[in-house]
Coordinates of C-alpha atoms in Angstrom, one line a residue:
Chain K
M12 CA -30.3 0.1 2.2
T13 CA -28.3 -2.0 4.9
L14 CA -25.1 -0.6 5.9
T15 CA -22.2 -2.9 5.2
I16 CA -18.6 -3.1 5.8
D17 CA -18.0 -3.1 1.9
S18 CA -20.0 0.1 1.7
I19 CA -17.3 2.1 3.8
R20 CA -14.2 0.9 2.6
D21 CA -12.8 4.3 2.3
C22 CA -12.7 4.3 6.0
F23 CA -10.1 1.7 6.0
D24 CA -7.5 3.6 3.9
G25 CA -5.4 4.8 6.8
A26 CA -6.1 8.5 6.1
I27 CA -7.4 9.0 9.8
P28 CA -6.4 6.7 12.5
G29 CA -9.1 4.8 14.1
L30 CA -9.9 4.0 17.8
I31 CA -10.3 0.9 19.7
A32 CA -12.2 0.4 23.1
T33 CA -11.4 -2.7 25.0
C34 CA -12.2 -3.8 28.3
S35 CA -10.1 -5.7 30.9
A36 CA -11.4 -8.8 32.6
D37 CA -12.1 -6.8 35.7
G38 CA -14.1 -4.3 33.8
V39 CA -12.0 -1.4 33.3
P40 CA -12.5 0.2 30.1
N41 CA -9.6 1.3 27.8
V42 CA -9.3 3.6 24.7
S43 CA -6.6 3.6 22.1
Y44 CA -5.6 4.7 18.8
V45 CA -5.2 2.3 15.9
S46 CA -3.1 3.2 13.0
E47 CA -4.4 0.8 10.5
V48 CA -7.8 -1.0 10.3
H49 CA -7.5 -3.2 7.2
Y50 CA -10.4 -4.4 5.1
M51 CA -10.3 -8.3 4.5
D52 CA -13.7 -9.2 3.5
S53 CA -17.3 -8.1 4.5
E54 CA -17.2 -9.9 7.7
H55 CA -13.4 -9.6 8.7
L56 CA -11.1 -6.7 9.6
A57 CA -7.5 -6.7 10.6
L58 CA -5.8 -4.3 13.0
T59 CA -2.4 -3.4 13.5
F60 CA -0.6 -5.0 16.6
Q61 CA 2.2 -2.7 17.0
F62 CA 2.8 -2.3 20.8
F63 CA 2.6 -4.8 24.0
S64 CA 0.2 -2.3 25.5
K65 CA -2.9 -2.4 27.8
T66 CA -5.0 -2.7 24.5
R67 CA -3.1 -6.0 23.9
E68 CA -3.4 -7.1 27.3
N69 CA -7.3 -6.5 27.2
V70 CA -7.9 -8.1 23.8
L71 CA -6.1 -11.3 24.7
A72 CA -8.2 -11.4 28.1
N73 CA -11.5 -10.2 26.5
P74 CA -11.9 -10.7 22.8
F75 CA -14.9 -8.3 22.5
V76 CA -13.9 -4.7 21.2
T77 CA -15.6 -1.6 19.6
V78 CA -13.8 0.3 16.8
M79 CA -14.7 3.8 15.7
L80 CA -13.6 5.1 12.4
L81 CA -14.0 8.5 10.7
Q82 CA -14.8 8.7 7.0
P83 CA -12.6 10.9 4.8
H84 CA -14.4 13.7 3.0
T85 CA -17.8 13.3 4.7
A86 CA -16.7 13.1 8.3
A87 CA -19.3 10.4 8.9
K88 CA -18.4 8.3 11.9
F89 CA -19.0 4.4 12.1
R90 CA -18.8 2.1 15.2
I91 CA -18.0 -1.5 14.7
A92 CA -18.2 -4.1 17.3
L93 CA -15.6 -6.7 16.6
R94 CA -14.6 -10.0 18.1
Y95 CA -10.9 -11.1 18.2
L96 CA -10.1 -14.4 16.4
R97 CA -6.1 -14.5 15.8
T98 CA -2.7 -12.8 15.0
E99 CA -0.7 -13.5 11.7
T100 CA 2.8 -12.6 12.0
E101 CA 3.8 -13.4 8.4
G102 CA 2.3 -14.1 5.0
P103 CA 0.4 -11.9 2.4
L104 CA -2.1 -10.0 5.1
F105 CA 0.9 -9.5 7.3
E106 CA 3.0 -8.0 4.4
R107 CA 0.1 -5.8 3.0
M108 CA -0.5 -4.3 6.4
K109 CA 3.3 -3.8 7.1
A110 CA 3.9 -2.0 3.9
K111 CA 0.7 0.1 4.3
L112 CA 1.8 1.0 8.1
A113 CA 5.2 1.8 6.8
G114 CA 3.5 4.5 4.6
I115 CA 1.4 5.7 7.4
A116 CA 4.3 5.9 9.8
S117 CA 6.3 7.9 7.4
H118 CA 3.4 10.4 6.8
S119 CA 2.8 10.9 10.3
G120 CA 6.2 11.3 11.5
M121 CA 6.4 8.2 13.1
S122 CA 8.9 6.0 11.2
G123 CA 10.7 3.8 13.5
V124 CA 7.9 3.9 16.1
F125 CA 5.2 2.3 14.2
V126 CA 6.4 -1.3 13.7
L127 CA 4.1 -4.2 12.9
R128 CA 4.3 -7.2 15.4
G129 CA 1.2 -8.8 14.0
A130 CA -2.0 -8.4 12.1
D131 CA -4.9 -9.0 14.4
V132 CA -8.0 -10.5 12.8
Y133 CA -11.5 -9.8 13.8
R134 CA -14.7 -11.0 13.0
V135 CA -17.3 -8.1 12.5
L136 CA -20.3 -8.5 14.8
S137 CA -22.1 -5.3 14.1
L138 CA -21.8 -2.0 12.3
E139 CA -23.6 1.2 12.9
R140 CA -23.4 4.6 11.8
V141 CA -22.8 7.4 14.4
P142 CA -25.7 9.8 14.3
G143 CA -23.9 13.3 13.5
R144 CA -23.4 15.8 11.1
T145 CA -21.7 15.1 7.6
L146 CA -20.4 16.6 4.4
P147 CA -21.6 15.7 1.2
P148 CA -19.3 12.9 -0.5
P149 CA -17.3 14.2 -3.5
P150 CA -18.5 13.1 -6.9
S151 CA -16.5 9.8 -8.0
P152 CA -14.4 10.8 -11.2
I153 CA -14.3 7.5 -12.6
N154 CA -16.8 4.5 -12.6
M155 CA -14.6 1.7 -11.9
L156 CA -16.7 -1.3 -13.3
S157 CA -17.2 0.4 -16.7
A158 CA -13.3 1.1 -16.8
L159 CA -12.5 -2.4 -15.9
R160 CA -14.9 -3.4 -18.8
L161 CA -13.3 -1.2 -21.3
C162 CA -9.8 -2.1 -20.2
T163 CA -10.6 -5.8 -20.4
Q164 CA -12.2 -5.4 -24.1
G165 CA -8.8 -4.0 -25.2
L166 CA -7.0 -6.9 -24.1
A167 CA -9.2 -9.4 -26.0
H168 CA -7.9 -7.8 -29.3
A169 CA -4.2 -8.1 -28.8
A170 CA -2.7 -10.5 -31.0
D171 CA 0.7 -10.9 -29.3
L172 CA 2.3 -10.2 -26.0
D173 CA 4.0 -6.9 -27.4
Q174 CA 0.3 -5.7 -28.3
L175 CA -1.1 -7.1 -25.0
I176 CA 1.4 -5.3 -22.8
D177 CA 1.1 -1.9 -24.7
E178 CA -2.8 -2.3 -24.5
T179 CA -2.8 -2.8 -20.9
L180 CA -0.6 0.3 -20.0
S181 CA -2.7 2.3 -22.6
S182 CA -5.9 1.2 -21.2
L183 CA -4.9 2.3 -17.7
Q184 CA -4.1 5.7 -19.0
R185 CA -7.1 5.9 -21.1
H186 CA -10.0 4.8 -19.1
C187 CA -8.5 4.8 -15.4
D188 CA -6.5 8.0 -15.5
I189 CA -3.5 6.0 -14.4
R190 CA -0.6 8.0 -15.8
H191 CA 2.4 6.1 -14.4
A192 CA 2.6 2.4 -14.8
M193 CA 5.0 -0.3 -15.6
L194 CA 4.9 -4.2 -16.3
L195 CA 7.6 -6.4 -15.1
M196 CA 7.9 -10.0 -15.9
Y197 CA 9.2 -12.6 -13.7
D198 CA 12.5 -14.3 -14.3
E199 CA 12.1 -17.6 -12.2
P200 CA 15.5 -18.9 -12.3
G201 CA 17.1 -15.6 -11.7
K202 CA 14.7 -14.8 -9.0
R203 CA 13.9 -11.4 -10.1
L204 CA 11.6 -9.2 -12.0
Y205 CA 12.5 -7.2 -15.3
T206 CA 10.7 -4.4 -16.7
V207 CA 9.4 -4.9 -20.3
A208 CA 7.3 -1.7 -20.6
S209 CA 6.3 1.3 -19.0
R210 CA 4.3 4.7 -19.2
G211 CA 4.7 8.0 -18.2
Y212 CA 8.5 8.2 -17.3
E213 CA 11.3 10.2 -18.9
V214 CA 13.1 6.9 -19.5
S215 CA 11.3 3.7 -20.2
G216 CA 13.6 1.8 -17.8
V217 CA 12.9 -1.3 -20.2
G218 CA 15.3 -4.0 -18.9
S219 CA 15.8 -2.8 -15.3
E220 CA 15.5 -5.3 -12.7
I221 CA 14.0 -5.6 -9.2
A222 CA 15.1 -8.5 -6.8
M223 CA 12.3 -10.4 -5.0
G224 CA 11.5 -9.1 -1.9
D225 CA 12.6 -5.4 -2.8
G226 CA 10.4 -2.6 -2.3
V227 CA 6.7 -2.5 -3.0
I228 CA 6.9 -4.6 -6.4
G229 CA 9.3 -7.2 -4.8
V230 CA 7.3 -7.8 -1.7
C231 CA 4.2 -7.9 -4.0
A232 CA 6.1 -10.7 -6.1
R233 CA 7.3 -12.5 -3.2
E234 CA 3.9 -12.8 -1.4
R235 CA 1.7 -13.2 -4.6
T236 CA -0.4 -10.3 -3.1
P237 CA -1.3 -6.8 -4.0
I238 CA 0.8 -4.0 -2.0
R239 CA -0.8 -0.9 -1.8
L240 CA 0.5 2.3 -0.2
T241 CA -1.6 5.4 0.5
H242 CA 1.4 7.2 1.6
T243 CA 4.9 6.0 0.5
T244 CA 7.7 5.7 2.7
S245 CA 11.6 5.2 2.0
D246 CA 11.2 2.0 3.4
Y247 CA 9.5 0.7 0.4
V248 CA 11.1 2.6 -2.4
Y249 CA 12.2 0.4 -5.0
G250 CA 16.0 0.1 -5.8
R251 CA 17.0 1.8 -2.5
A252 CA 18.4 -1.6 -1.2
I253 CA 18.7 -3.5 -4.4
R254 CA 22.3 -4.1 -4.0
E255 CA 21.9 -5.0 -0.4
S256 CA 19.1 -7.5 -0.9
A257 CA 20.7 -9.0 -4.1
A258 CA 24.1 -9.4 -2.2
Q259 CA 22.1 -11.2 0.6
A260 CA 20.4 -13.4 -1.9
G261 CA 24.0 -14.1 -3.4
F262 CA 23.4 -12.7 -6.9
A263 CA 24.6 -9.3 -6.9
D264 CA 26.8 -9.9 -9.8
R265 CA 23.8 -10.9 -12.0
L266 CA 21.2 -8.4 -11.1
E267 CA 20.9 -5.6 -13.8
T268 CA 21.9 -2.3 -12.2
E269 CA 23.3 -0.6 -15.6
I270 CA 19.6 0.3 -16.6
P271 CA 18.2 2.8 -14.2
F272 CA 14.9 1.8 -12.8
P273 CA 12.0 4.0 -14.2
G274 CA 9.7 5.7 -11.4
L275 CA 8.5 8.7 -10.0
A276 CA 11.3 10.6 -7.9
A277 CA 8.6 11.5 -5.1
P278 CA 5.6 9.2 -5.3
G279 CA 2.7 9.7 -3.1
S280 CA 0.8 6.5 -3.8
E281 CA 2.0 3.1 -5.1
L282 CA 0.1 0.0 -6.0
A283 CA 1.8 -3.4 -7.1
V284 CA -0.6 -6.3 -8.2
P285 CA 0.9 -9.7 -9.0
L286 CA 0.1 -11.5 -12.4
T287 CA -0.4 -15.1 -11.3
L288 CA -1.8 -18.4 -12.6
G289 CA -2.7 -20.3 -9.7
S290 CA 0.6 -20.2 -7.4
R291 CA 2.8 -19.6 -10.5
L292 CA 4.1 -16.0 -10.5
L293 CA 4.1 -14.4 -14.2
G294 CA 5.0 -10.8 -13.3
V295 CA 4.1 -7.6 -11.4
L296 CA 1.7 -4.8 -12.7
F297 CA 2.8 -1.7 -10.9
V298 CA 1.1 1.8 -10.8
E299 CA 2.0 5.0 -8.9
S300 CA 1.1 8.7 -8.6
A301 CA 2.7 11.9 -7.1
E302 CA -0.8 12.3 -5.2
E303 CA -1.2 10.6 -1.7
M304 CA -4.3 8.5 -1.2
R305 CA -4.7 8.3 -5.0
F306 CA -5.3 4.4 -5.1
G307 CA -8.1 3.0 -3.1
Y308 CA -9.7 -0.5 -2.5
D309 CA -11.7 0.0 -5.7
D310 CA -8.8 0.6 -7.6
E311 CA -6.8 -2.3 -6.0
D312 CA -10.0 -4.4 -7.1
L313 CA -9.9 -2.8 -10.6
L314 CA -6.1 -3.8 -11.1
V315 CA -6.4 -7.3 -9.6
A316 CA -9.5 -8.4 -12.0
L317 CA -7.4 -6.8 -14.9
A318 CA -4.4 -8.6 -13.7
G319 CA -6.4 -11.8 -13.8
Q320 CA -7.4 -11.1 -17.3
L321 CA -3.9 -10.1 -18.3
S322 CA -2.5 -13.3 -16.6
M323 CA -4.7 -15.5 -18.6
A324 CA -4.3 -13.7 -21.8
I325 CA -0.4 -14.2 -21.3
H326 CA -0.8 -17.9 -20.6
I327 CA -2.9 -18.4 -23.6
L328 CA -0.5 -16.5 -26.0
Q329 CA 2.4 -18.4 -24.6
S330 CA 0.7 -21.6 -25.1
S331 CA -0.1 -21.2 -28.8
P332 CA 2.5 -23.3 -30.6
D333 CA 5.2 -21.6 -32.7
V334 CA 4.6 -21.5 -36.4
H335 CA 6.7 -24.3 -38.3
E336 CA 7.9 -22.9 -41.3
E337 CA 10.7 -23.7 -43.6
K338 CA 13.9 -21.7 -43.5
A339 CA 13.7 -18.9 -45.9
A340 CA 16.6 -18.8 -48.2
P341 CA 19.2 -16.3 -46.8
P342 CA 18.8 -12.8 -48.7
K343 CA 21.7 -11.4 -50.5
R344 CA 24.0 -9.7 -48.0
V345 CA 23.6 -5.9 -48.2
P346 CA 26.8 -4.3 -49.2
A347 CA 28.3 -2.6 -46.1
A348 CA 28.5 1.1 -46.2
G349 CA 30.9 2.5 -43.8
P350 CA 32.8 0.8 -41.0
A351 CA 31.4 -2.3 -39.4
I352 CA 29.5 -1.9 -36.2
P353 CA 31.6 -3.1 -33.4
I354 CA 29.6 -5.6 -30.9
R355 CA 31.2 -7.0 -28.0
Y356 CA 29.6 -10.0 -26.1
Y357 CA 30.8 -11.2 -22.6
P358 CA 29.7 -14.8 -22.2
A359 CA 30.3 -14.8 -18.3
D360 CA 26.7 -12.7 -17.9
S361 CA 25.9 -12.6 -21.7
S362 CA 26.4 -8.8 -21.7
V363 CA 26.4 -7.1 -24.9
F364 CA 27.7 -3.6 -25.8
I365 CA 27.2 -2.1 -29.3
G366 CA 30.1 0.1 -29.8
E367 CA 30.7 1.7 -26.4
N368 CA 26.8 1.7 -25.6
Y369 CA 25.8 -1.0 -23.1
L370 CA 22.6 -3.1 -24.5
I371 CA 21.4 -6.0 -22.3
K372 CA 22.7 -8.8 -20.6
G373 CA 21.2 -12.3 -19.6
V374 CA 18.9 -14.2 -21.8
A375 CA 18.1 -11.3 -23.9
G376 CA 21.9 -10.7 -24.4
A377 CA 22.6 -14.4 -25.5
I378 CA 19.6 -14.0 -28.0
F379 CA 21.0 -11.0 -29.6
W380 CA 24.5 -12.6 -29.9
K381 CA 23.0 -15.6 -31.6
L382 CA 21.1 -13.1 -34.1
V383 CA 24.3 -11.1 -34.7
R384 CA 26.6 -14.2 -35.1
D385 CA 24.1 -15.8 -37.7
Y386 CA 23.9 -12.7 -39.5
E387 CA 27.8 -12.2 -39.8
R388 CA 28.4 -15.7 -40.7
E389 CA 25.3 -16.5 -42.8
G390 CA 24.0 -13.1 -43.9
R391 CA 20.5 -14.3 -42.2
T392 CA 18.2 -11.8 -41.0
E393 CA 15.1 -13.9 -40.7
F394 CA 14.4 -15.9 -37.5
S395 CA 12.0 -17.7 -35.7
N396 CA 11.0 -17.9 -31.9
R397 CA 11.2 -21.8 -32.4
E398 CA 14.8 -22.0 -33.4
L399 CA 15.7 -19.9 -30.5
R400 CA 13.9 -22.2 -28.1
L401 CA 15.9 -25.0 -29.5
D402 CA 19.3 -23.3 -29.6
P403 CA 21.5 -24.5 -26.7
S404 CA 23.5 -21.5 -26.7
I405 CA 20.7 -19.3 -25.4
R406 CA 19.9 -21.6 -22.3
L407 CA 16.4 -20.7 -22.1
P408 CA 14.8 -22.2 -19.0
D409 CA 12.6 -25.3 -19.8
I410 CA 9.4 -24.3 -18.6
A411 CA 7.9 -20.9 -18.8
D412 CA 10.8 -19.8 -20.7
N413 CA 9.1 -16.2 -21.3
L414 CA 10.8 -16.0 -24.8
E415 CA 8.4 -13.4 -26.2
A416 CA 8.9 -11.4 -23.2
R417 CA 12.8 -11.4 -23.7
L418 CA 12.2 -10.5 -27.4
I419 CA 10.2 -7.5 -26.3
L420 CA 12.9 -6.4 -24.0
L421 CA 15.4 -6.9 -26.6
T422 CA 13.4 -5.1 -29.1
R423 CA 12.9 -2.1 -27.0
R424 CA 16.2 -1.9 -25.9
L425 CA 17.5 -1.9 -29.3
A426 CA 15.2 0.8 -30.4
E427 CA 16.2 3.0 -27.4
R428 CA 19.8 2.2 -27.6
S429 CA 20.9 1.9 -31.4
N430 CA 20.2 3.4 -34.6
E431 CA 22.0 0.6 -36.8
L432 CA 20.2 -2.4 -35.4
G433 CA 16.8 -3.3 -34.6
I434 CA 14.3 -6.3 -34.6
E435 CA 10.9 -6.1 -36.4
K436 CA 8.2 -8.6 -36.3
T437 CA 7.4 -10.4 -39.5
G438 CA 4.6 -12.7 -38.3
R439 CA 3.4 -15.0 -35.5
G440 CA 6.7 -16.3 -34.0
R441 CA 8.8 -14.8 -36.6
F442 CA 10.9 -11.7 -36.7
R443 CA 13.7 -9.9 -38.8
L444 CA 17.0 -8.5 -37.7
R445 CA 17.3 -5.0 -39.0
V446 CA 21.4 -4.2 -39.6
A447 CA 22.3 -1.0 -41.3
G448 CA 25.6 -2.4 -42.4
A449 CA 28.5 -4.8 -41.6
V450 CA 29.0 -6.0 -37.9
K451 CA 32.1 -6.9 -36.2
P452 CA 31.2 -9.2 -33.1
V453 CA 33.8 -9.9 -30.7
E454 CA 33.6 -12.4 -28.0
I455 CA 35.4 -11.4 -24.9
A456 CA 35.7 -14.6 -23.0
G457 CA 36.9 -14.8 -19.1
S458 CA 35.7 -12.7 -16.5
V459 CA 32.7 -10.4 -16.1
R460 CA 33.4 -7.1 -18.0
Chain Q
M30 CA -10.9 3.7 43.7
S31 CA -11.4 7.5 44.0
Q32 CA -8.6 9.6 45.5
S33 CA -8.9 10.4 49.2
P34 CA -9.4 14.3 49.5
Q35 CA -6.1 15.0 51.0
A36 CA -4.0 13.5 48.1
E37 CA -2.4 15.6 45.4
P38 CA -4.6 15.6 42.3
I39 CA -3.4 13.5 39.5
L40 CA -3.5 16.2 37.1
D41 CA -1.2 19.2 37.2
A42 CA -1.6 22.6 35.2
T43 CA 0.2 21.4 32.4
H44 CA -2.2 18.5 32.0
V45 CA -5.0 20.8 32.3
A46 CA -3.8 23.0 29.7
F47 CA -3.4 20.1 27.4
M48 CA -6.8 18.3 27.9
T49 CA -8.6 21.5 27.1
T50 CA -7.1 22.9 24.2
G51 CA -6.4 21.7 20.4
V52 CA -6.9 17.9 21.3
S53 CA -9.1 15.0 20.1
I54 CA -11.0 13.5 23.1
N55 CA -12.5 10.0 22.9
V56 CA -14.3 8.2 25.7
A57 CA -15.0 4.6 26.4
A58 CA -17.4 2.7 28.9
R59 CA -18.5 -0.8 29.3
D60 CA -21.6 -2.7 30.0
A61 CA -22.4 -5.7 32.4
H62 CA -20.7 -8.1 30.2
N63 CA -17.6 -6.0 29.7
I64 CA -18.5 -5.1 26.3
P65 CA -16.8 -1.8 25.3
T66 CA -18.5 1.1 23.7
L67 CA -16.7 4.4 22.2
T68 CA -17.8 7.9 21.5
R69 CA -16.0 11.2 20.6
A70 CA -16.0 13.8 23.3
L71 CA -16.9 17.5 22.1
G72 CA -15.0 19.5 24.9
C73 CA -13.5 19.3 28.4
R74 CA -13.6 21.3 31.5
V75 CA -11.3 20.6 34.6
S76 CA -12.5 22.0 38.3
P77 CA -10.4 24.4 39.8
D78 CA -9.0 21.9 42.1
R79 CA -8.0 19.6 39.3
R80 CA -9.9 16.7 40.6
T81 CA -13.1 16.6 38.6
V82 CA -13.0 16.2 34.8
T83 CA -16.2 17.1 32.7
L84 CA -16.4 15.6 29.2
F85 CA -19.2 16.7 26.8
V86 CA -21.0 14.1 24.7
A87 CA -24.1 14.0 22.3
V88 CA -27.1 12.0 22.5
P89 CA -28.3 9.9 20.6
D90 CA -24.6 9.1 19.7
A91 CA -23.7 8.5 23.3
A92 CA -26.8 6.8 24.4
R93 CA -25.2 3.5 25.0
L94 CA -22.1 5.2 26.8
L95 CA -24.6 6.9 29.1
D96 CA -26.5 3.6 29.9
N97 CA -23.3 2.0 30.8
L98 CA -22.1 4.9 32.9
R99 CA -25.4 5.0 34.7
I100 CA -25.0 1.4 35.7
N101 CA -21.3 1.1 36.5
G102 CA -19.6 4.5 36.2
A103 CA -16.5 2.9 34.8
I104 CA -14.8 5.6 32.2
A105 CA -11.7 5.7 30.1
A106 CA -10.8 8.9 28.3
V107 CA -7.9 9.6 25.8
F108 CA -6.7 13.0 25.0
S109 CA -4.5 13.3 21.9
Q110 CA -2.9 16.1 20.3
P111 CA -3.0 15.0 16.4
S112 CA 0.1 17.2 15.3
T113 CA 2.5 15.8 18.1
H114 CA 0.7 12.6 19.0
H115 CA 1.1 13.6 22.6
T116 CA -1.5 11.2 24.3
I117 CA -2.7 10.9 27.8
Q118 CA -5.4 8.6 29.1
L119 CA -7.5 8.9 32.1
K120 CA -9.5 6.3 34.2
G121 CA -12.6 7.1 36.5
A122 CA -14.9 4.8 38.4
D123 CA -17.5 7.4 39.2
A124 CA -18.6 9.0 35.9
R125 CA -22.1 10.2 36.0
V126 CA -24.2 12.9 34.2
V127 CA -24.0 16.3 35.6
E128 CA -25.6 19.6 34.9
R129 CA -24.7 21.7 32.0
Q130 CA -23.2 25.2 32.6
P131 CA -24.4 28.3 30.8
D132 CA -21.0 29.0 29.2
D133 CA -20.7 25.6 27.6
P134 CA -21.1 26.7 24.3
V135 CA -17.9 28.8 24.6
V136 CA -16.1 25.6 25.6
F137 CA -17.4 23.7 22.7
E138 CA -16.4 26.5 20.1
N139 CA -12.9 26.8 21.6
F140 CA -12.6 23.3 21.4
I141 CA -13.5 23.0 17.7
V142 CA -11.2 26.1 16.7
T143 CA -8.3 24.8 18.6
L144 CA -8.5 21.4 17.3
A145 CA -9.1 22.7 13.7
A146 CA -6.0 24.6 14.0
D147 CA -4.0 21.7 15.1
L148 CA -5.6 19.4 12.4
A149 CA -4.5 22.1 9.9
H150 CA -1.2 20.3 10.2
Y151 CA -2.5 17.5 8.4
G152 CA -4.4 19.6 5.6
W153 CA -7.9 19.2 7.4
V154 CA -10.2 22.1 6.9
E155 CA -12.3 23.5 9.6
S156 CA -15.5 22.6 7.9
Y157 CA -14.6 19.0 8.2
V158 CA -13.8 19.3 12.1
R159 CA -17.2 21.1 12.6
A160 CA -19.1 18.3 10.8
M161 CA -17.2 16.0 13.1
L162 CA -17.9 17.5 16.3
G163 CA -21.0 19.5 15.3
H164 CA -24.1 18.7 17.5
D165 CA -27.3 20.6 18.6
D166 CA -26.7 22.5 21.5
D167 CA -29.7 20.8 23.2
N168 CA -28.2 17.3 22.7
I169 CA -25.2 17.8 24.6
V170 CA -24.8 16.0 27.9
A171 CA -22.2 16.7 30.4
V172 CA -20.5 13.9 32.1
A173 CA -18.0 14.2 35.2
F174 CA -15.5 11.9 36.9
T175 CA -12.7 11.7 39.2
P176 CA -9.6 10.5 37.7
Y177 CA -8.0 7.8 39.9
A178 CA -5.3 7.0 37.2
A179 CA -3.6 8.6 34.5
F180 CA -1.3 7.3 31.8
N181 CA 1.1 8.6 29.1
Q182 CA 0.0 7.0 25.8
T183 CA 2.1 8.8 23.4
P184 CA 3.1 6.1 21.0
G185 CA 6.7 5.0 21.8
P186 CA 8.7 3.4 24.5
A187 CA 7.1 5.3 27.5
A188 CA 3.4 4.6 26.4
G189 CA 1.7 3.2 29.2
A190 CA 3.8 4.8 31.9
P191 CA 2.0 6.7 34.8
L192 CA 1.5 10.4 33.9
A193 CA 4.5 12.8 34.5
T194 CA 4.4 16.5 34.0
L195 CA 3.9 17.4 30.5
S196 CA 6.7 19.6 29.0
K197 CA 5.6 22.6 27.2
P198 CA 5.8 22.3 23.5

């Protein structure tokens, strides 16, 4: 079997630094370590450009180099002849390598020393296996292709967005042994991502938000590219700089910080994959593990393929028309037992409190307020997605309103935060507000709470 | 390009100690078209006068490197201690194959054991290091050269500077 770059991708995971030999124009060879050799495709690799070194000088004068890599687990060595093509200093490739390098630097005690100046792109000229002893490779615990097949089969049976999201996260657990995962949707006007579901955390974190560009998830969203850390680093820990980056972007007051972000306290590996339709961002699928080196190129491929299916399924569900139905007659108001539930609404940021408990803000808060007001005024408990879309008080964005995602968010927050109030689906595009008694809604105008 | 016999050797005792214990060694040469090649070395000796460095490489792994050295003698060797990232690079212009010595296997074994001990810092097991460096003794070739330049290559602001005395760890 011919040896290919694709068959040795585990050499490019940054577990063991590679070596690069270069030669100056006047024939003096040089050897240097290279922190990260990044697989681009079967014919291209990218190397980190970190220092203005002899290597750099040589590469610019003489583009032919040789790289040697060691395979984790087997100790097999590979020599690759490369030709330098160009340096990228921004964009998806740069950001992916920058994130990975930050993890490698943190792991090897080189934080602050290893800084990516550029991603040097090389064409592969030849690949050879260096003769020598090796260890047997460990058995692969999961067949990625069959895992992907099972995951995508699950998606096909989801009837609505709620089921689709749950099925995705359950599939990852069941078929891929990925035990910590979350799905975030993109709020385009707000330039942020909000968590709609998670698995494997003490608290779900549903409703928590991440600013674009913040941490692994934010960079993945901004660049529309997968970001994978084989070793994690505080540089990319989500939430650490939420306040700072939000303040820079000028919406610190609007970013959800009441709801703590879920996530492992000490993750070893992280992988964020964008959900996209063409250039349009729908959200981010994020997985993590306490184990280092948990996610490799194959895991990334699986998640990217799954994210493609998921994005298409979300698009199809969002494109299906709402059911047009006559308004049902209002049911008899249930006599209130006990004191009315106080509900406070702050229109400045559409935040809602049930009693003293913070529920949600933003679009989901505005939706909840409409439901509660209609219930109080008319005794209505049956609602349709369509009427929410048409209601000017909710101020949904015209395009890609993500109403279903907001309703899932609201439903889940209510389930977590309130015994007296809830939302139940009653059909496609229809749902019921469940209220245990009377409500006492109070709108508090003026400044933010 | 070689040093004159009167000049002080580039390497001092601290460098010699560093180069022969618990480091990873990699060697580059280049062909007539300045295309570089690269091989991992299996150990190092330094002559008592510290003017000659001998590195061990294995065939057929090092076949191209040896071909290049026979043609032009240009060599670069990098010595790096994984746990500290301390790295030095030597350049030579007179590299040639030299005779093996009877106690070379002791050098190889010491090299493997001390490097494995250092790599244990990252959780590497000795069996992995033995696979990485293991070769039949009959296939191991000695290459000697006179370093004419030496550089500090530890990642950081001082990388690329001429070699100074190494501080004891």
